[in-house]
Each structure stands twice: as structure tokens, then as C-alpha cells.
């Protein structure tokens, strides 16, 4: 049986990349994420905003498996991941940046990226590259360096990079595994306006074919690059919508975005 031409096949509907049900995380009595039930569609830049302490980072930690929930369940696509460890979720393609701490400062930019590419290749990080895979590794490494705009500084020691370049290297280490889903927690923090613009361009460049979950404070950037915005307040979801819908949402304006009116 064929579907009428004007009716989209079920496969054309965007899937759901993450689904949570009653997701809750408490820290000794304090509820950081409070009974969050939501669906995040596949693809695009899915941004989470909200005041400091709203639970955004904790929510990311729950999705990536860094923290177990106190209550509730979560699914990645069709698969329940509630009890999966972080490395198991990473294997499913859920990658999150861990900030500058996983950069090897004394190695070159190139070596850092190559190690990350190789880690996926081998299932472990090693300097000893198997014969035959060298060309492929070098090619992938160079592609990532181009993607994140660090090709020209590939021979610099990572510790000598500017703050903005280190943040870009951090994103490079994440995309080295070519993950379908990326969680970026305030990737623009501490960046100069130029670095911010370059990194926004980078996020847009790597977003086709991927889902990017982004936590960001810079509201101009958020409005410009988000496919949808989810507003967190005191551990709960206050609103979800397109940038236009969020801008026009009275509850959001009252609680958080007064300056956008
Ligand atoms: N490991 C922790 N132990 C105790 N409290 C925490 C911990 N992590 C986060 N919190 C608290 O949970 C709340 C939400 O924090 P967080 O998720 O970092 O918020 P956001 O990223 O939106 O600023 C904050 O009040 C914070 O102090
Ligand atoms: Mg945070």
C-alpha cells in the first residue's frame, strides 16, 4: 500500500532524540531537577536557557549519565538509558564536552585531535597507530582541525592556545568521534566577541545531520541559532518553543526575559 503523495511517510516525521519522564535529581534534600517530562526532537540546535541554578547542567549530567537520577526515566531514541553508564551512552553516540580538563596541554593541537580520533578507532587511546590505518587517521584528524578552525595552529602546544581556541579544541575532541548527538554546556563562556562569533559559526557548521543540545546564556546567540528553546526555572520546564514563541511567551517574559520584550 502506498501513501498519498501529499502525506508524509512516518519516517519523514522528525524522531525524538531524548525523552524524559518524571526526571528528578536531588542533592541532599535540594531538588535541582524536578519531575521533568519532555521530548527533544531529533536534529537542529536544541537550546536550554534559564537562570543560574535552574538545573540546566544537572539535566545535562542526567542525560549523559554522569549523574544517576533520584527518580524518573529517560530514553535515547527508542532505547531506555536510565541505568546506562556514561561510557555506554557515549557508545550510543551521546557526546558531551567536558571542558578544558580533557585537553592534554603539553601535546600539540594536532596530537590532541589525533588521539581523540584514534580513541574511537581503537576503542582506546594509544600512540601506537596500527599499520594501514595511518592515512585514514591523518585524514580524519585534519578534517576535524579544519572543522573547528584550528588547522593553522595545529602545531602549537594546546596549553599555549587562547581561551577561545582551547574551547574550540574541546569541541574538536568531542566531534572527533563523529557523534550524532552533542551536549554543549555554555561553550561560549568567557569568550571575546570575535571568539564567540567564530564558535557560533562552528556550531552551525557542525550541526547539519546532528542534534546539538546547547546550554547558553547569550540571548542574542540563543535567538539566532536555536531550532527550539526550552526554558528551565527552579529545576522544571517553564516553556518550550521556537525562538519566536519563546520571545512572545508571557510567562517567560515575566520570569526571565523581560529585557526581550
Ligand atoms: N553536585 C552537587 N551537589 C549539591 N548541589 C548541587 C550539585 N550540582 C548542582 N547542585 C545545585 O543544584 C542547582 C542546580 O545547579 P545546576 O544544574 O548547575 O544549574 P545551572 O546549570 O542551571 O546553573 C544549584 O542550586 C546547585 O547548587
Ligand atoms: Mg550550568
CSV table of C-alpha atoms and ligand atoms in Angstrom, one decimal:
chain,number,residue,atom,x,y,z
A,1,UNK,CA,0.0,0.0,0.0
A,2,UNK,CA,1.4,3.4,-1.0
A,3,UNK,CA,0.8,6.6,1.0
A,4,UNK,CA,-0.7,9.5,-0.9
A,5,UNK,CA,2.0,11.9,-2.2
A,6,UNK,CA,0.9,14.7,0.0
A,7,UNK,CA,1.0,12.7,3.2
A,8,UNK,CA,4.5,12.4,4.7
A,9,UNK,CA,5.7,8.9,5.4
A,10,UNK,CA,6.0,8.1,9.1
A,11,UNK,CA,9.8,8.1,8.5
A,12,UNK,CA,9.7,11.7,7.4
A,13,UNK,CA,8.5,12.8,10.8
A,14,UNK,CA,11.3,14.0,13.0
A,15,UNK,CA,12.1,11.4,15.6
A,16,UNK,CA,12.6,12.1,19.3
A,17,UNK,CA,16.2,12.0,20.3
A,18,UNK,CA,15.6,12.3,24.1
A,19,UNK,CA,12.5,11.6,26.1
A,20,UNK,CA,12.3,12.0,29.9
A,21,UNK,CA,9.6,11.1,32.2
A,22,UNK,CA,9.4,12.5,35.7
A,23,UNK,CA,13.1,13.0,35.7
A,24,UNK,CA,14.2,14.2,39.1
A,25,UNK,CA,17.6,14.8,40.8
A,26,UNK,CA,18.0,15.8,44.4
A,27,UNK,CA,21.2,16.8,46.3
A,28,UNK,CA,20.7,16.1,50.0
A,29,UNK,CA,17.2,17.4,50.1
A,30,UNK,CA,17.6,20.1,47.5
A,31,UNK,CA,15.8,19.3,44.2
A,32,UNK,CA,17.9,20.5,41.3
A,33,UNK,CA,15.9,18.8,38.6
A,34,UNK,CA,12.2,18.5,39.5
A,35,UNK,CA,9.9,16.0,37.7
A,36,UNK,CA,10.9,16.9,34.1
A,37,UNK,CA,8.9,15.2,31.4
A,38,UNK,CA,9.8,16.3,27.9
A,39,UNK,CA,10.6,15.2,24.4
A,40,UNK,CA,13.5,16.6,22.4
A,41,UNK,CA,13.1,16.2,18.6
A,42,UNK,CA,16.0,14.9,16.5
A,43,UNK,CA,18.1,17.4,14.6
A,44,UNK,CA,18.8,21.1,14.9
A,45,UNK,CA,20.1,23.1,17.8
A,46,UNK,CA,18.0,22.5,20.9
A,47,UNK,CA,18.9,25.1,23.4
A,48,UNK,CA,18.2,25.2,27.1
A,49,UNK,CA,18.1,28.5,28.9
A,50,UNK,CA,17.3,29.6,32.4
A,51,UNK,CA,18.7,31.5,35.3
A,52,UNK,CA,21.8,30.3,37.2
A,53,UNK,CA,20.9,27.3,39.4
A,54,UNK,CA,17.9,26.4,37.3
A,55,UNK,CA,19.2,22.9,36.9
A,56,UNK,CA,20.5,23.0,33.3
A,57,UNK,CA,23.9,21.4,33.9
A,58,UNK,CA,22.3,18.8,36.2
A,59,UNK,CA,19.9,18.0,33.4
A,60,UNK,CA,22.8,17.5,31.0
A,61,UNK,CA,24.5,15.4,33.6
A,62,UNK,CA,21.5,13.2,33.8
A,63,UNK,CA,21.2,12.8,30.0
A,64,UNK,CA,24.9,12.0,29.6
A,65,UNK,CA,24.9,9.6,32.6
A,66,UNK,CA,27.3,11.5,34.7
A,67,UNK,CA,24.7,11.5,37.5
A,68,UNK,CA,22.0,9.0,38.2
A,69,UNK,CA,18.5,10.4,38.6
A,70,UNK,CA,16.8,10.3,42.0
A,71,UNK,CA,13.6,9.4,40.2
A,72,UNK,CA,12.2,9.2,36.7
A,73,UNK,CA,13.3,7.6,33.5
A,74,UNK,CA,14.9,8.6,30.2
A,75,UNK,CA,15.1,7.3,26.7
A,76,UNK,CA,17.6,7.9,23.8
A,77,UNK,CA,15.6,7.4,20.6
A,78,UNK,CA,13.8,4.1,21.3
A,79,UNK,CA,16.1,2.9,23.9
A,80,UNK,CA,15.8,3.4,27.7
A,81,UNK,CA,19.0,4.7,29.0
A,82,UNK,CA,18.1,5.4,32.7
A,83,UNK,CA,20.5,2.9,34.1
A,84,UNK,CA,23.3,3.1,31.4
A,85,UNK,CA,26.7,4.4,32.5
A,86,UNK,CA,28.2,7.5,30.8
A,87,UNK,CA,30.6,5.4,28.7
A,88,UNK,CA,27.7,3.2,27.5
A,89,UNK,CA,25.7,6.3,26.4
A,90,UNK,CA,28.8,7.7,24.7
A,91,UNK,CA,28.9,4.5,22.7
A,92,UNK,CA,25.4,5.1,21.6
A,93,UNK,CA,26.5,8.4,20.2
A,94,UNK,CA,25.8,10.8,23.0
A,95,UNK,CA,28.8,13.0,23.4
A,96,UNK,CA,29.4,15.9,25.8
A,97,UNK,CA,32.2,18.2,26.2
A,98,UNK,CA,34.0,18.1,29.5
A,99,UNK,CA,35.6,21.4,29.3
A,100,UNK,CA,39.3,22.0,29.1
A,101,UNK,CA,40.2,19.3,31.6
A,102,UNK,CA,40.4,16.6,28.9
A,103,UNK,CA,42.9,18.6,26.7
A,104,UNK,CA,46.5,17.4,27.0
A,105,UNK,CA,48.2,20.7,27.5
A,106,UNK,CA,51.7,19.6,26.6
A,107,UNK,CA,50.7,17.9,23.4
A,108,UNK,CA,50.2,19.8,20.2
A,109,UNK,CA,46.7,20.6,18.9
A,110,UNK,CA,47.2,18.0,16.2
A,111,UNK,CA,48.2,15.3,18.6
A,112,UNK,CA,45.2,16.1,20.9
A,113,UNK,CA,42.8,15.7,18.0
A,114,UNK,CA,44.6,12.6,16.6
A,115,UNK,CA,44.3,10.9,20.0
A,116,UNK,CA,40.6,11.6,20.1
A,117,UNK,CA,40.1,10.3,16.6
A,118,UNK,CA,42.2,7.3,17.4
A,119,UNK,CA,40.4,6.6,20.6
A,120,UNK,CA,37.2,5.9,18.6
A,121,UNK,CA,39.2,3.9,16.0
A,122,UNK,CA,40.8,1.6,18.5
A,123,UNK,CA,38.3,1.8,21.4
A,124,UNK,CA,41.2,3.1,23.4
A,125,UNK,CA,43.7,5.9,23.3
A,126,UNK,CA,47.2,4.9,22.1
A,127,UNK,CA,50.2,6.5,20.4
A,128,UNK,CA,50.9,3.3,18.6
A,129,UNK,CA,48.9,3.5,15.4
A,130,UNK,CA,48.1,0.3,13.7
A,131,UNK,CA,49.8,-0.1,10.3
A,132,UNK,CA,47.4,0.7,7.5
A,133,UNK,CA,45.0,2.9,9.4
A,134,UNK,CA,47.5,5.8,9.5
A,135,UNK,CA,46.2,7.5,6.3
A,136,UNK,CA,42.7,7.4,7.5
A,137,UNK,CA,43.5,8.7,10.9
A,138,UNK,CA,45.5,11.6,9.5
A,139,UNK,CA,42.7,12.4,7.1
A,140,UNK,CA,40.1,12.4,9.9
A,141,UNK,CA,42.4,14.4,12.2
A,142,UNK,CA,42.8,17.1,9.5
A,143,UNK,CA,39.1,17.2,8.8
A,144,UNK,CA,38.3,17.9,12.4
A,145,UNK,CA,41.1,20.5,12.6
A,146,UNK,CA,39.5,22.3,9.6
A,147,UNK,CA,36.0,21.9,11.0
A,148,UNK,CA,36.9,23.6,14.3
A,149,UNK,CA,39.1,26.2,12.6
A,150,UNK,CA,42.4,25.1,14.3
A,151,UNK,CA,44.2,23.8,11.2
A,152,UNK,CA,46.6,26.8,11.2
A,153,UNK,CA,47.6,26.4,14.8
A,154,UNK,CA,47.8,22.5,14.6
A,155,UNK,CA,51.5,22.5,15.7
A,156,UNK,CA,51.0,24.8,18.8
A,157,UNK,CA,51.0,23.2,22.2
A,158,UNK,CA,47.5,23.1,23.4
A,159,UNK,CA,48.3,24.9,26.7
A,160,UNK,CA,49.5,27.9,24.6
A,161,UNK,CA,46.2,28.4,22.8
A,162,UNK,CA,44.0,31.3,23.6
A,163,UNK,CA,41.0,30.6,25.7
A,164,UNK,CA,38.7,30.6,22.7
A,165,UNK,CA,40.9,28.3,20.8
A,166,UNK,CA,41.0,25.9,23.7
A,167,UNK,CA,37.2,25.8,23.8
A,168,UNK,CA,37.2,25.1,20.1
A,169,UNK,CA,39.7,22.3,20.6
A,170,UNK,CA,37.4,20.9,23.3
A,171,UNK,CA,34.6,20.8,20.7
A,172,UNK,CA,37.0,19.2,18.2
A,173,UNK,CA,37.8,16.5,20.7
A,174,UNK,CA,34.0,15.9,21.0
A,175,UNK,CA,33.3,15.8,17.3
A,176,UNK,CA,36.4,13.6,16.7
A,177,UNK,CA,34.1,10.6,17.4
A,178,UNK,CA,31.6,12.0,14.8
A,179,UNK,CA,28.8,11.7,17.4
A,180,UNK,CA,25.2,12.2,16.2
A,181,UNK,CA,24.3,14.0,19.4
A,182,UNK,CA,26.3,16.6,21.1
A,183,UNK,CA,25.8,18.2,24.5
A,184,UNK,CA,27.5,21.6,24.8
A,185,UNK,CA,27.3,23.3,28.2
A,186,UNK,CA,28.0,27.1,27.8
A,187,UNK,CA,30.6,26.7,25.1
A,188,UNK,CA,30.8,30.5,24.7
A,189,UNK,CA,31.6,31.1,28.4
A,190,UNK,CA,34.5,33.6,28.7
A,191,UNK,CA,34.9,34.2,25.0
A,192,UNK,CA,35.6,37.5,23.4
A,193,UNK,CA,33.1,38.8,20.8
A,194,UNK,CA,35.3,37.5,17.9
A,195,UNK,CA,35.8,34.1,19.5
A,196,UNK,CA,32.0,34.0,20.2
A,197,UNK,CA,31.2,34.6,16.6
A,198,UNK,CA,33.7,32.0,15.4
A,199,UNK,CA,32.4,29.4,17.8
A,200,UNK,CA,28.8,30.2,16.8
A,201,UNK,CA,29.8,29.7,13.2
A,202,UNK,CA,31.5,26.4,14.2
A,203,UNK,CA,28.3,25.2,16.0
A,204,UNK,CA,26.3,26.0,12.9
A,205,UNK,CA,28.8,24.3,10.6
A,206,UNK,CA,28.8,21.0,12.6
A,207,UNK,CA,25.0,21.0,13.3
A,208,UNK,CA,23.7,19.5,9.9
A,209,UNK,CA,22.9,15.9,10.4
A,210,UNK,CA,23.3,16.1,14.2
A,211,UNK,CA,21.3,17.1,17.2
A,212,UNK,CA,23.1,19.7,19.3
A,213,UNK,CA,21.8,20.3,22.8
A,214,UNK,CA,23.1,23.6,24.0
A,215,UNK,CA,23.1,25.5,27.3
A,216,UNK,CA,23.8,29.1,26.6
A,217,UNK,CA,23.3,32.5,28.3
A,218,UNK,CA,24.0,34.8,25.4
A,219,UNK,CA,20.4,35.5,24.5
A,220,UNK,CA,21.2,37.1,21.1
A,221,UNK,CA,23.1,33.9,20.1
A,222,UNK,CA,20.3,31.7,21.5
A,223,UNK,CA,17.7,33.5,19.5
A,224,UNK,CA,19.8,33.4,16.4
A,225,UNK,CA,20.9,29.8,16.3
A,226,UNK,CA,18.3,27.7,18.2
A,227,UNK,CA,15.8,25.5,16.5
A,228,UNK,CA,13.8,25.3,19.7
A,229,UNK,CA,14.4,26.7,23.2
A,230,UNK,CA,13.5,25.1,26.4
A,231,UNK,CA,13.3,27.4,29.4
A,232,UNK,CA,14.2,25.9,32.8
A,233,UNK,CA,13.2,27.5,36.1
A,234,UNK,CA,13.9,26.1,39.5
A,235,UNK,CA,14.5,22.6,38.1
A,236,UNK,CA,11.4,22.5,36.0
A,237,UNK,CA,10.4,23.3,32.4
A,238,UNK,CA,8.7,26.7,32.2
A,239,UNK,CA,8.2,26.7,28.4
A,240,UNK,CA,9.3,25.1,25.1
A,241,UNK,CA,9.1,26.7,21.7
A,242,UNK,CA,10.7,28.3,18.7
A,243,UNK,CA,12.8,31.4,19.4
A,244,UNK,CA,9.7,33.4,18.2
A,245,UNK,CA,7.4,31.6,20.5
A,246,UNK,CA,9.7,32.0,23.5
A,247,UNK,CA,10.2,35.7,22.8
A,248,UNK,CA,6.4,36.1,22.8
A,249,UNK,CA,5.7,33.8,25.8
A,250,UNK,CA,4.4,35.9,28.7
A,251,UNK,CA,5.3,33.5,31.4
A,252,UNK,CA,8.9,33.5,30.1
A,253,UNK,CA,9.0,37.3,29.9
A,254,UNK,CA,7.7,37.6,33.4
A,255,UNK,CA,10.1,35.1,34.8
A,256,UNK,CA,13.2,35.7,32.8
A,257,UNK,CA,13.2,37.5,29.6
A,258,UNK,CA,11.8,40.9,30.4
A,259,UNK,CA,14.5,42.6,28.5
A,260,UNK,CA,13.5,40.9,25.3
A,261,UNK,CA,10.0,42.5,25.1
B,1,LIG,N1,26.9,18.0,43.0
B,1,LIG,C1,26.0,18.9,43.6
B,1,LIG,N2,25.9,18.9,44.9
B,1,LIG,C2,25.0,19.7,45.5
B,1,LIG,N3,24.2,20.6,44.8
B,1,LIG,C3,24.4,20.7,43.5
B,1,LIG,C4,25.3,19.9,42.8
B,1,LIG,N4,25.2,20.1,41.5
B,1,LIG,C5,24.3,21.1,41.4
B,1,LIG,N5,23.8,21.5,42.6
B,1,LIG,C6,22.8,22.5,42.9
B,1,LIG,O1,21.7,22.3,42.0
B,1,LIG,C7,21.2,23.5,41.5
B,1,LIG,C8,21.2,23.5,40.0
B,1,LIG,O2,22.6,23.5,39.6
B,1,LIG,P1,23.0,23.5,38.0
B,1,LIG,O3,22.3,22.3,37.4
B,1,LIG,O4,24.4,23.6,38.0
B,1,LIG,O5,22.3,24.8,37.5
B,1,LIG,P2,22.5,25.6,36.2
B,1,LIG,O6,23.4,24.8,35.3
B,1,LIG,O7,21.2,25.9,35.6
B,1,LIG,O8,23.1,26.9,36.6
B,1,LIG,C9,22.1,24.6,42.1
B,1,LIG,O9,21.4,25.1,43.2
B,1,LIG,C10,23.3,23.9,42.5
B,1,LIG,O10,23.9,24.5,43.6
B,2,LIG,MG1,25.3,25.3,34.5
